[in-house]
Short mmCIF file of C-alpha atoms in Angstrom, two decimals:
data_model
loop_
_atom_site.label_atom_id
_atom_site.label_comp_id
_atom_site.label_asym_id
_atom_site.label_seq_id
_atom_site.Cartn_x
_atom_site.Cartn_y
_atom_site.Cartn_z
CA MET A 129 0.00 0.00 0.00
CA LEU A 130 2.94 2.34 0.62
CA SER A 131 4.88 1.47 -2.53
CA PHE A 132 6.24 4.32 -4.61
CA ARG A 133 3.74 3.47 -7.35
CA THR A 134 0.78 3.75 -4.99
CA LEU A 135 2.08 7.01 -3.52
CA LYS A 136 2.46 8.47 -7.01
CA TYR A 137 -1.09 7.54 -7.94
CA PHE A 138 -2.48 8.94 -4.68
CA LEU A 139 -0.60 12.24 -4.97
CA CYS A 140 -1.62 12.63 -8.62
CA TRP A 141 -5.24 12.08 -7.61
CA LEU A 142 -4.96 14.77 -4.91
CA LEU A 143 -3.23 17.08 -7.39
CA LEU A 144 -6.32 17.09 -9.61
CA TRP A 145 -8.98 18.12 -7.12
CA GLN A 146 -7.47 19.66 -4.01
CA GLY A 147 -7.84 23.42 -3.65
CA ASN A 148 -10.97 25.56 -3.68
CA MET A 149 -11.97 29.24 -3.64
CA VAL A 150 -14.75 28.61 -1.12
CA SER A 151 -13.71 27.69 2.43
CA GLY A 152 -15.49 25.27 4.72
CA SER A 153 -15.21 21.96 2.88
CA LEU A 154 -14.55 18.91 5.04
CA LEU A 155 -12.45 17.34 2.27
CA GLN A 156 -9.88 20.07 1.61
CA LEU A 157 -6.40 19.57 3.07
CA ASN A 158 -5.69 23.32 3.12
CA GLU A 159 -8.47 23.63 5.70
CA LEU A 160 -6.31 21.49 8.01
CA ILE A 161 -2.75 22.21 6.84
CA PRO A 162 -1.88 25.84 6.05
CA THR A 163 0.17 26.48 2.91
CA VAL A 164 3.62 28.05 3.26
CA GLY A 165 5.91 30.30 1.24
CA GLY A 166 3.19 31.62 -1.02
CA LEU A 167 2.67 28.16 -2.52
CA SER A 168 -0.79 26.76 -3.25
CA ILE A 169 -1.91 23.36 -2.01
CA VAL A 170 -1.59 22.02 -5.57
CA GLU A 171 2.01 23.22 -5.82
CA GLU A 172 2.84 21.63 -2.46
CA ILE A 173 1.38 18.32 -3.62
CA GLY A 174 3.43 18.68 -6.82
CA ILE A 175 6.59 19.10 -4.74
CA LEU A 176 5.74 15.97 -2.73
CA LEU A 177 5.22 14.08 -5.98
CA ALA A 178 8.63 15.28 -7.19
CA VAL A 179 10.23 14.05 -3.94
CA VAL A 180 8.62 10.61 -4.31
CA LEU A 181 9.81 10.47 -7.92
CA LEU A 182 13.36 11.40 -6.90
CA LEU A 183 13.41 8.74 -4.17
CA GLU A 184 12.09 6.12 -6.58
CA ARG A 185 14.67 7.00 -9.24
CA THR A 186 17.46 6.95 -6.64
CA MET A 187 16.56 3.46 -5.49
CA THR A 188 16.19 2.10 -9.03
CA GLY A 189 19.20 3.98 -10.36
CA ASP A 190 17.18 5.01 -13.43
CA PHE A 191 17.56 8.72 -14.15
CA ARG A 192 16.51 8.66 -17.79
CA VAL A 193 14.34 11.60 -18.88
CA ARG A 194 11.27 10.85 -20.96
CA ARG A 195 11.23 12.52 -24.36
CA SER A 196 7.85 13.74 -25.51
CA TYR A 197 6.03 14.71 -28.70
CA PHE A 198 4.78 17.76 -26.79
CA ALA A 199 8.20 18.84 -25.49
CA GLY A 200 8.93 21.30 -28.32
CA PRO A 201 5.82 23.51 -27.98
CA LEU A 202 5.95 23.32 -24.17
CA LEU A 203 9.56 24.51 -24.13
CA LEU A 204 8.49 27.38 -26.37
CA VAL A 205 5.65 28.18 -23.94
CA ALA A 206 8.15 28.32 -21.06
CA PHE A 207 10.52 30.53 -23.06
CA VAL A 208 7.96 33.07 -24.32
CA LEU A 209 6.38 33.51 -20.89
CA PHE A 210 9.77 33.84 -19.19
CA PHE A 211 10.89 36.38 -21.80
CA SER A 212 7.63 38.31 -21.36
CA TRP A 213 8.11 38.36 -17.58
CA PHE A 214 11.76 39.42 -18.02
CA ARG A 215 10.66 42.33 -20.23
CA GLY A 216 8.09 43.33 -17.65
CA SER A 217 10.71 43.29 -14.89
CA ILE A 218 12.98 45.58 -16.93
CA ILE A 219 10.15 47.98 -17.77
CA THR A 220 8.91 48.26 -14.17
CA GLN A 221 12.41 47.97 -12.64
CA ARG A 222 11.02 45.45 -10.18
CA TYR A 223 11.79 41.79 -9.56
CA VAL A 224 8.49 40.35 -8.32
CA GLY A 225 6.53 37.14 -8.59
CA VAL A 226 3.39 37.37 -10.69
CA LEU A 227 0.14 35.48 -11.08
CA GLU A 228 1.39 33.65 -14.17
CA ALA A 229 4.12 31.97 -12.10
CA HIS A 230 1.35 29.91 -10.49
CA GLU A 231 -0.73 29.52 -13.63
CA ALA A 232 0.32 29.39 -17.30
CA PHE A 233 4.03 29.34 -16.37
CA ALA A 234 3.51 26.10 -14.47
CA LEU A 235 2.26 24.01 -17.41
CA PRO A 236 5.68 22.96 -18.83
CA PHE A 237 7.01 22.14 -15.35
CA PHE A 238 3.97 20.10 -14.32
CA PHE A 239 4.08 18.25 -17.63
CA PHE A 240 7.78 17.43 -17.20
CA LEU A 241 7.03 16.13 -13.69
CA ILE A 242 3.96 14.04 -14.63
CA SER A 243 5.51 12.73 -17.86
CA ASN A 244 8.55 11.38 -16.01
CA THR A 245 6.48 10.10 -13.09
CA PHE A 246 4.20 7.92 -15.23
CA ARG A 247 6.29 6.25 -17.95
CA ASP A 248 4.86 2.73 -18.18
CA GLU A 249 2.28 2.03 -20.88
CA SER A 250 0.08 0.41 -18.22
CA ASP A 251 -0.18 3.81 -16.50
CA ARG A 252 -2.67 4.80 -19.21
CA ASP A 253 -5.37 2.67 -17.61
CA ILE A 254 -4.61 4.06 -14.16
CA LEU A 255 -4.48 7.73 -15.17
CA ILE A 256 -7.89 7.61 -16.81
CA LYS A 257 -9.31 6.22 -13.57
CA ILE A 258 -7.46 8.87 -11.54
CA ILE A 259 -9.03 11.64 -13.64
CA ILE A 260 -12.52 10.18 -13.28
CA TRP A 261 -12.19 9.52 -9.53
CA ALA A 262 -10.86 13.07 -9.12
CA ALA A 263 -14.05 14.35 -10.79
CA ILE A 264 -16.14 12.30 -8.35
CA ALA A 265 -14.05 13.61 -5.43
CA LYS A 266 -14.59 17.18 -6.60
CA CYS A 267 -18.32 16.45 -6.79
CA LEU A 268 -18.29 15.35 -3.14
CA ASP A 269 -16.18 18.40 -2.29
CA GLY A 270 -18.80 20.67 -3.85
CA LEU A 271 -21.57 18.95 -1.88
CA SER A 272 -19.50 19.35 1.30
CA VAL A 273 -19.29 23.10 0.66
CA GLN A 274 -23.03 23.25 0.05
CA PHE A 275 -23.99 21.54 3.30
CA PHE A 276 -21.22 22.48 5.73
CA SER A 277 -19.59 25.74 4.61
CA HIS A 278 -20.56 29.09 6.14
CA ASP A 279 -18.55 31.08 3.61
CA VAL A 280 -20.82 33.77 2.13
CA SER A 281 -18.95 33.55 -1.17
CA LYS A 282 -20.62 30.21 -1.88
CA SER A 283 -23.62 32.21 -3.08
CA TRP A 284 -21.54 32.59 -6.29
CA GLY A 285 -21.20 28.83 -6.49
CA VAL A 286 -19.87 25.91 -4.48
CA ILE A 287 -17.10 25.44 -7.06
CA GLN A 288 -15.48 28.53 -8.53
CA LEU A 289 -12.07 27.49 -9.83
CA TRP A 290 -11.88 27.01 -13.59
CA ARG A 291 -10.18 23.66 -13.05
CA ASP A 292 -13.04 22.50 -10.82
CA ALA A 293 -15.69 23.40 -13.38
CA TYR A 294 -13.65 21.67 -16.08
CA LEU A 295 -13.22 18.58 -13.90
CA ILE A 296 -16.97 18.32 -13.27
CA SER A 297 -17.64 18.68 -17.01
CA VAL A 298 -15.12 15.94 -17.74
CA GLY A 299 -16.79 13.68 -15.16
CA ILE A 300 -20.22 14.20 -16.73
CA LEU A 301 -18.85 13.45 -20.20
CA ALA A 302 -17.24 10.28 -18.86
CA GLY A 303 -20.72 9.17 -17.81
CA VAL A 304 -22.11 9.98 -21.27
CA VAL A 305 -19.29 8.16 -23.07
CA PHE A 306 -19.72 5.17 -20.74
CA LEU A 307 -23.28 4.79 -22.08
CA HIS A 308 -21.65 3.62 -25.33
CA TYR A 309 -19.10 1.31 -23.72
CA ARG A 310 -19.67 -2.41 -24.45
CA GLY A 311 -16.51 -3.92 -22.99
CA THR A 312 -15.92 -5.71 -19.69
CA ALA A 313 -12.61 -4.37 -18.30
CA LEU A 314 -14.18 -1.07 -17.14
CA LYS A 315 -17.61 -2.47 -16.22
CA LYS A 316 -17.45 -1.65 -12.49
CA LEU A 317 -16.17 1.87 -13.13
CA GLN A 318 -18.86 2.31 -15.77
CA TRP A 319 -21.71 1.76 -13.32
CA VAL A 320 -20.11 3.93 -10.62
CA VAL A 321 -19.64 6.87 -13.01
CA ILE A 322 -23.13 6.57 -14.53
CA ALA A 323 -24.63 6.50 -11.02
CA ALA A 324 -22.55 9.55 -9.98
CA THR A 325 -23.39 11.59 -13.11
CA PRO A 326 -26.65 13.12 -11.73
CA LEU A 327 -24.72 14.27 -8.65
CA MET A 328 -22.09 15.89 -10.85
CA VAL A 329 -24.84 17.65 -12.83
CA ALA A 330 -26.25 18.91 -9.52
CA VAL A 331 -22.82 20.25 -8.44
CA MET A 332 -22.41 21.97 -11.81
CA ILE A 333 -25.73 23.72 -11.19
CA LEU A 334 -24.79 24.57 -7.58
CA GLY A 335 -21.56 26.01 -8.93
CA TYR A 336 -23.43 28.30 -11.38
CA ARG A 337 -20.54 27.76 -13.85
CA ARG A 338 -22.32 28.65 -17.10
CA THR A 339 -19.14 28.22 -19.15
CA ALA A 340 -18.95 24.61 -17.98
CA MET A 341 -22.65 24.14 -18.72
CA VAL A 342 -22.30 25.39 -22.29
CA ALA A 343 -19.05 23.47 -22.87
CA THR A 344 -20.58 20.23 -21.57
CA LEU A 345 -23.62 20.60 -23.82
CA GLY A 346 -21.31 21.38 -26.74
CA ALA A 347 -19.31 18.21 -26.12
CA ILE A 348 -22.46 16.08 -25.91
CA LEU A 349 -23.61 17.54 -29.24
CA SER A 350 -20.17 17.01 -30.81
CA MET A 351 -20.45 13.30 -30.08
CA PHE A 352 -23.07 13.07 -32.83
CA VAL A 353 -20.12 13.74 -35.16
CA THR A 354 -17.37 11.76 -33.42
CA LEU A 355 -19.42 8.63 -32.69
CA PRO A 356 -19.99 5.89 -35.29
CA LYS A 357 -23.40 6.19 -36.96
CA GLN A 358 -24.80 3.08 -35.29
CA ARG A 359 -24.30 4.62 -31.84
CA ARG A 360 -25.92 8.00 -32.49
CA GLY A 361 -29.42 6.82 -31.55
CA ARG A 362 -28.24 6.10 -28.03
CA GLN A 363 -26.52 9.49 -27.98
CA ALA A 364 -29.88 11.17 -28.68
CA VAL A 365 -31.23 9.43 -25.57
CA ALA A 366 -28.16 10.60 -23.60
CA LEU A 367 -28.72 14.19 -24.75
CA GLY A 368 -32.37 14.07 -23.73
CA ALA A 369 -31.48 12.57 -20.33
CA PHE A 370 -28.88 15.28 -19.70
CA LEU A 371 -31.25 18.12 -20.60
CA LEU A 372 -34.10 16.63 -18.57
CA SER A 373 -31.95 16.02 -15.49
CA PHE A 374 -30.45 19.51 -15.78
CA VAL A 375 -33.87 21.19 -15.93
CA LEU A 376 -35.33 19.12 -13.07
CA LEU A 377 -32.32 19.65 -10.82
CA ALA A 378 -32.23 23.37 -11.63
CA ILE A 379 -35.90 23.66 -10.62
CA ILE A 380 -35.23 21.82 -7.37
CA ILE A 381 -32.01 23.67 -6.48
CA ASN A 382 -32.53 27.33 -7.43
CA PRO A 383 -34.35 28.03 -10.71
CA LEU A 384 -34.11 31.85 -10.41
CA ASN A 385 -30.32 31.96 -9.96
CA VAL A 386 -29.75 29.43 -12.72
CA PHE A 387 -31.99 31.41 -15.08
CA LEU A 388 -30.22 34.69 -14.25
CA ARG A 389 -26.80 33.17 -14.85
CA LEU A 390 -27.78 31.54 -18.14
CA SER A 391 -29.56 34.69 -19.32
CA GLY A 392 -26.17 36.40 -19.40
CA ILE A 393 -25.25 34.24 -22.39
CA VAL A 394 -27.92 35.69 -24.66
CA ALA A 395 -28.40 39.06 -22.91
CA PRO A 396 -25.05 39.97 -21.31
CA ALA A 397 -26.06 43.57 -20.61
CA GLY A 398 -28.48 42.31 -17.97
CA GLU A 399 -25.94 40.29 -15.98
CA GLY A 400 -22.90 42.00 -14.46
CA SER A 401 -20.35 39.24 -14.88
CA ALA A 402 -21.25 38.59 -18.52
CA TYR A 403 -21.40 42.32 -19.28
CA ILE A 404 -17.92 43.01 -17.94
CA ARG A 405 -16.49 40.17 -20.04
CA LEU A 406 -18.17 41.60 -23.12
CA LEU A 407 -16.56 44.99 -22.43
CA GLU A 408 -13.22 43.31 -21.76
CA LEU A 409 -13.04 41.92 -25.30
CA PRO A 410 -12.46 45.18 -27.28
CA ASN A 411 -9.86 46.28 -24.73
CA VAL A 412 -7.90 43.04 -25.03
CA LEU A 413 -8.09 43.10 -28.83
CA GLN A 414 -6.85 46.69 -28.87
CA ASN A 415 -3.92 45.75 -26.60
CA ILE A 416 -3.02 42.90 -28.96
CA TRP A 417 -3.27 45.30 -31.93
CA GLN A 418 -0.97 47.80 -30.22
CA HIS A 419 1.60 45.12 -29.20
CA PRO A 420 1.45 42.48 -31.95
CA ILE A 421 5.06 41.28 -31.88
CA LEU A 422 5.94 40.83 -28.19
CA GLY A 423 2.60 41.42 -26.46
CA VAL A 424 1.96 43.20 -23.16
CA PRO A 425 4.68 41.99 -20.75
CA VAL A 426 3.72 39.54 -18.03
CA GLY A 427 3.09 41.33 -14.73
CA ILE A 428 2.00 44.61 -16.35
CA PRO A 429 -1.77 45.26 -16.50
CA TRP A 430 -3.09 45.73 -20.00
CA LYS A 431 -4.21 49.26 -20.89
CA THR A 432 -7.89 50.12 -20.65
CA TYR A 433 -8.68 51.82 -23.95
CA TYR A 434 -12.44 51.67 -23.49
CA ARG A 435 -14.26 52.36 -20.22
CA MET A 436 -14.80 49.40 -17.90
CA PRO A 437 -17.62 50.18 -15.42
CA ILE A 438 -17.21 48.70 -11.95
CA SER A 439 -20.25 46.44 -12.18
CA ALA A 440 -18.42 43.16 -11.58
CA VAL A 441 -15.00 41.74 -10.85
CA TYR A 442 -12.62 41.78 -13.80
CA THR A 443 -8.90 41.41 -14.36
CA THR A 444 -6.35 43.44 -16.29
CA LEU A 445 -3.69 40.73 -15.83
CA GLY A 446 -5.40 38.20 -18.08
CA THR A 447 -8.49 37.73 -20.19
CA HIS A 448 -11.61 35.57 -20.11
CA ASN A 449 -10.66 34.17 -23.51
CA ALA A 450 -7.82 31.66 -23.39
CA TYR A 451 -7.19 32.00 -27.13
CA LEU A 452 -6.40 35.71 -26.71
CA TYR A 453 -4.20 35.26 -23.64
CA TRP A 454 -1.19 34.02 -25.60
CA PRO A 455 -0.99 36.82 -28.18
CA LEU A 456 -1.84 39.31 -25.39
CA ARG A 457 1.07 38.27 -23.18
CA ALA A 458 3.61 36.91 -25.69
CA GLY A 459 2.64 38.30 -29.08
CA ILE A 460 2.99 36.26 -32.26
CA THR A 461 5.41 33.77 -30.69
CA GLY A 462 2.98 33.05 -27.87
CA LEU A 463 0.20 32.39 -30.37
CA VAL A 464 2.52 30.07 -32.34
CA ALA A 465 3.35 28.16 -29.15
CA PHE A 466 -0.34 27.71 -28.29
CA VAL A 467 -1.34 26.60 -31.81
CA TRP A 468 1.67 24.28 -32.06
CA LEU A 469 0.94 22.65 -28.70
CA PHE A 470 -2.74 21.98 -29.31
CA GLY A 471 -2.07 21.03 -32.92
CA CYS A 472 0.18 18.24 -31.65
CA VAL A 473 -2.35 17.26 -28.97
CA TRP A 474 -5.27 17.07 -31.41
CA LYS A 475 -3.17 15.17 -33.96
CA SER A 476 -2.22 12.60 -31.34
CA VAL A 477 -5.79 12.13 -30.12
CA LEU A 478 -7.34 11.83 -33.60
CA ILE A 479 -4.76 9.35 -34.90
CA SER A 480 -5.00 7.22 -31.77
CA PHE A 481 -8.79 7.14 -32.03
CA ARG A 482 -8.60 6.12 -35.69
CA LEU A 483 -6.24 3.24 -34.86
CA ARG A 484 -8.34 1.89 -31.98
CA ARG A 485 -8.75 -1.87 -31.64
CA THR A 486 -10.74 -2.64 -28.49
CA GLU A 487 -13.76 -1.25 -26.67
CA GLU A 488 -11.38 0.18 -24.07
CA ASP A 489 -9.49 1.98 -26.84
CA PHE A 490 -12.83 3.32 -28.07
CA PHE A 491 -13.74 4.64 -24.62
CA TYR A 492 -10.35 6.22 -23.95
CA GLY A 493 -10.19 7.79 -27.41
CA GLN A 494 -13.72 9.20 -27.32
CA PHE A 495 -13.23 10.46 -23.76
CA LEU A 496 -9.99 12.28 -24.68
CA ILE A 497 -11.60 13.87 -27.74
CA GLN A 498 -14.42 15.24 -25.59
CA CYS A 499 -11.96 16.49 -22.96
CA LEU A 500 -10.38 18.61 -25.69
CA VAL A 501 -13.78 19.71 -27.02
CA ILE A 502 -14.77 20.90 -23.54
CA TYR A 503 -11.46 22.73 -23.18
CA GLY A 504 -11.80 24.33 -26.60
CA ALA A 505 -15.38 25.48 -26.00
CA ALA A 506 -14.65 26.78 -22.48
CA SER A 507 -11.59 28.67 -23.74
CA PHE A 508 -13.85 31.12 -25.59
CA PHE A 509 -15.26 32.37 -22.28
CA GLY A 510 -12.91 31.25 -19.51
CA ILE A 511 -9.48 31.58 -17.96
CA MET A 512 -8.48 28.08 -19.03
CA TYR A 513 -4.81 28.78 -18.37
CA GLY A 514 -5.33 29.62 -14.67
CA ASP A 515 -6.87 28.32 -11.46
CA TYR A 516 -4.79 25.10 -11.37
CA MET A 517 -5.59 24.26 -15.00
CA SER A 518 -1.85 23.76 -15.61
CA SER A 519 -1.66 20.64 -13.43
CA MET A 520 -4.96 19.36 -14.85
CA MET A 521 -3.83 19.74 -18.46
CA ALA A 522 -0.41 18.26 -17.70
CA VAL A 523 -2.05 15.04 -16.50
CA LEU A 524 -4.36 15.02 -19.53
CA PHE A 525 -1.45 15.51 -21.94
CA VAL A 526 0.47 12.64 -20.35
CA MET A 527 -2.65 10.48 -20.60
CA ILE A 528 -2.83 11.33 -24.33
CA GLN A 529 0.86 10.47 -24.70
CA LEU A 530 0.49 7.09 -23.00
CA HIS A 531 -2.65 6.32 -25.01
CA ALA A 532 -0.77 6.96 -28.26
CA LYS A 533 2.02 4.62 -27.17
CA GLN A 534 -0.48 1.91 -26.20
CA ILE A 535 -2.34 2.20 -29.51
CA SER A 536 0.46 2.59 -32.05
CA GLY A 537 3.66 1.77 -30.18
CA ARG A 538 4.90 5.30 -30.93
CA TRP A 539 5.69 8.12 -28.50
CA SER A 540 5.64 10.67 -31.31
CA TYR A 541 3.49 11.32 -34.38
CA ARG A 542 5.88 13.95 -35.73
CA ASP A 543 6.63 11.92 -38.89
CA VAL A 544 3.06 10.64 -39.33
CA ALA A 545 0.76 12.15 -41.96
CA LEU A 546 -2.51 13.08 -40.27
CA ILE A 547 -4.98 13.05 -43.20
CA ALA A 548 -3.50 9.98 -44.91
CA THR A 549 -3.53 8.03 -41.62
CA LEU A 550 -7.13 8.99 -40.87
CA ARG A 551 -8.19 7.86 -44.34
CA SER A 552 -6.31 4.56 -44.43
CA GLY A 553 -6.65 3.52 -40.80
CA GLN A 554 -2.96 2.67 -40.56
CA ILE A 555 0.22 4.61 -39.85
CA THR A 556 1.25 6.56 -42.95
CA PHE A 557 4.46 8.58 -42.89
CA THR A 558 4.93 12.06 -44.32
CA ARG A 559 6.85 12.52 -47.54
CA ARG A 560 9.65 14.26 -45.66
CA ALA A 561 10.02 11.30 -43.30
CA ILE A 562 10.04 8.86 -46.24
CA ARG A 563 12.76 10.84 -48.03
CA ARG A 564 14.80 10.89 -44.83
CA LEU A 565 14.46 7.13 -44.34
CA GLN A 566 15.27 6.11 -47.94
CA PRO A 567 19.08 6.70 -47.71
CA ILE A 568 19.14 4.75 -44.43
CA ALA A 569 17.26 1.83 -46.01
CA ALA A 570 19.59 1.88 -49.01
#
């Protein structure tokens, strides 16, 4: 029970759901153990995981570093954000820590840690379970806040971190994808997740996270495209069940608050939080237009070109659109890093899904596709680079990497032609890779 492997799995599970913006939960470690040195509870768990990894490597004498298909774009992410912060320090003549050090900056470091912690192909099956059980744990955490917390801020929702909303959405989609699972290896987990799905829908409603609501619905609808034709009838039933359960639970929990929050989507002027995000957009776009090459340096608030009334909380250190964050803070190079990273991620997921062989491969592939769909949809309206999203996405990327290895035997799809592979259903190399291999073969 206290093996290094078990400790790594346990710490990774904690990494995904510990931490909350609303105090009073009975399940949060930071309610019992205060954080130190300005670190968050997630960062402290990450340090513990690094210590366990170092002890394990010392005892085994294996200090090899795992190479990754995602290493290139992640190194570029680290460089452009560091350079942006360095510019900001020179401009302000101050050496200070900034919000990004805990958020977007952390993604390459968390990925390096997780990627070298879980290197066995068999870890794929464990990581998917860790992600799903973390979603269930966050569901219970949200219910704990609802029933036991006296924090007045819970009136804005029992879960408020972007990672928490994303995790609940992922848990709900796992339940939906499990409705199409016909295998036996995940049968017990299937019934647990399906049974827990209504509770996760309830926590999503109690959290009033409309971005998560819209993203979840978008992912359920996208499954009509990603699923084989013979499974789309069942998906129509799943869509109806989700909508019905959402409406019934919303009526039971707080129909007025849910209606007011959702009304901000179609009529943002009538809801403060939605209105302020709408007004934020032209300001952010103007800042990008004025600083297209290097962006506004990290740590320096972006300039308010158009009036922002104080009707709700807003930030001038980031933006509620994850796609605009990278050109805002790092200019063209930041945008290239973001597109490169998620281009590699999507390529890996799509090829692995096309090459699937078993029902388990089908479940993992479909689940990972929908995780990316949720992220992509939520990125239009949310800070999907902050609030512990770095650790969440690092685990997801490693899961995608292990899944690709399990499916194709390859750690990298750099030399694989995407369109040709999707059409043929077998690995097809790019022309450049073929030309490079011909002299070797000769």
